[in-house]
mmCIF file of C-alpha atoms in Angstrom:
data_model
loop_
_atom_site.group_PDB
_atom_site.id
_atom_site.type_symbol
_atom_site.label_atom_id
_atom_site.label_comp_id
_atom_site.label_asym_id
_atom_site.label_seq_id
_atom_site.Cartn_x
_atom_site.Cartn_y
_atom_site.Cartn_z
ATOM 1 C CA UNK A 1 -151.457 35.651 -77.148
ATOM 2 C CA UNK A 2 -148.544 37.662 -77.931
ATOM 3 C CA UNK A 3 -146.384 34.999 -80.071
ATOM 4 C CA UNK A 4 -149.725 34.243 -82.122
ATOM 5 C CA UNK A 5 -150.611 37.882 -82.692
ATOM 6 C CA UNK A 6 -147.304 38.532 -83.832
ATOM 7 C CA UNK A 7 -146.180 35.613 -85.153
ATOM 8 C CA UNK A 8 -144.007 37.244 -87.994
ATOM 9 C CA UNK A 9 -141.920 39.125 -85.897
ATOM 10 C CA UNK A 10 -138.953 37.488 -84.716
ATOM 11 C CA UNK A 11 -138.076 36.841 -80.984
ATOM 12 C CA UNK A 12 -135.068 38.000 -79.826
ATOM 13 C CA UNK A 13 -132.834 40.539 -80.978
ATOM 14 C CA UNK A 14 -131.557 44.200 -79.734
ATOM 15 C CA UNK A 15 -133.454 47.306 -79.340
ATOM 16 C CA UNK A 16 -132.610 50.514 -80.864
ATOM 17 C CA UNK A 17 -133.119 54.123 -79.044
ATOM 18 C CA UNK A 18 -132.878 57.662 -80.426
ATOM 19 C CA UNK A 19 -132.943 60.013 -77.820
ATOM 20 C CA UNK A 20 -132.567 63.667 -78.694
ATOM 21 C CA UNK A 21 -131.372 66.769 -76.723
ATOM 22 C CA UNK A 22 -134.476 68.673 -75.079
ATOM 23 C CA UNK A 23 -133.485 71.659 -77.665
ATOM 24 C CA UNK A 24 -133.469 69.285 -80.767
ATOM 25 C CA UNK A 25 -137.025 67.789 -80.100
ATOM 26 C CA UNK A 26 -138.209 69.033 -83.397
ATOM 27 C CA UNK A 27 -135.737 67.111 -85.450
ATOM 28 C CA UNK A 28 -136.954 63.697 -85.118
ATOM 29 C CA UNK A 29 -137.118 63.113 -88.578
ATOM 30 C CA UNK A 30 -133.868 64.133 -89.505
ATOM 31 C CA UNK A 31 -132.596 61.785 -86.453
ATOM 32 C CA UNK A 32 -134.325 59.068 -87.639
ATOM 33 C CA UNK A 33 -133.081 59.262 -90.964
ATOM 34 C CA UNK A 34 -129.473 59.385 -89.611
ATOM 35 C CA UNK A 35 -130.074 56.455 -87.700
ATOM 36 C CA UNK A 36 -131.068 54.597 -90.373
ATOM 37 C CA UNK A 37 -128.378 55.809 -92.500
ATOM 38 C CA UNK A 38 -125.991 54.449 -89.689
ATOM 39 C CA UNK A 39 -127.470 51.172 -89.616
ATOM 40 C CA UNK A 40 -127.029 50.637 -93.725
ATOM 41 C CA UNK A 41 -123.452 51.939 -93.422
ATOM 42 C CA UNK A 42 -122.798 48.822 -91.302
ATOM 43 C CA UNK A 43 -124.407 46.375 -93.225
ATOM 44 C CA UNK A 44 -123.491 47.378 -96.976
ATOM 45 C CA UNK A 45 -120.389 46.609 -98.646
ATOM 46 C CA UNK A 46 -117.810 49.275 -98.947
ATOM 47 C CA UNK A 47 -117.881 50.461 -102.664
ATOM 48 C CA UNK A 48 -115.281 53.595 -102.393
ATOM 49 C CA UNK A 49 -111.486 52.291 -101.598
ATOM 50 C CA UNK A 50 -110.225 53.489 -98.462
ATOM 51 C CA UNK A 51 -113.611 55.079 -96.924
ATOM 52 C CA UNK A 52 -114.412 51.838 -94.887
ATOM 53 C CA UNK A 53 -112.690 48.350 -94.005
ATOM 54 C CA UNK A 54 -114.460 44.913 -95.350
ATOM 55 C CA UNK A 55 -117.079 43.926 -93.793
ATOM 56 C CA UNK A 56 -116.600 40.934 -91.119
ATOM 57 C CA UNK A 57 -119.060 37.873 -91.570
ATOM 58 C CA UNK A 58 -119.091 36.030 -88.495
ATOM 59 C CA UNK A 59 -122.171 34.049 -89.453
ATOM 60 C CA UNK A 60 -121.623 32.967 -93.181
ATOM 61 C CA UNK A 61 -125.491 33.542 -93.860
ATOM 62 C CA UNK A 62 -127.947 36.126 -94.674
ATOM 63 C CA UNK A 63 -129.323 38.206 -91.766
ATOM 64 C CA UNK A 64 -132.796 39.484 -91.113
ATOM 65 C CA UNK A 65 -133.111 42.884 -89.843
ATOM 66 C CA UNK A 66 -136.574 44.090 -88.555
ATOM 67 C CA UNK A 67 -137.298 47.900 -88.127
ATOM 68 C CA UNK A 68 -140.377 48.343 -86.192
ATOM 69 C CA UNK A 69 -142.000 49.893 -82.985
ATOM 70 C CA UNK A 70 -141.643 48.148 -79.789
ATOM 71 C CA UNK A 71 -144.659 47.226 -77.514
ATOM 72 C CA UNK A 72 -146.523 50.072 -76.360
ATOM 73 C CA UNK A 73 -144.528 52.629 -78.433
#
């Protein structure tokens, strides 16, 4: 049933979690934006020389990134 309901969501992959310090619980939006920004830094090629190394492509094909909630969240 789960596979039929979520037929467009790929199986497998990694999970990402953002854990905030107890004193920073009011900064969820800022933490999420920084989390997404860091993932984009890993995926996008460098445009400024010397800022980051060239991307290493081990697959030679496009990869899909699905950003969504996990079950029961």
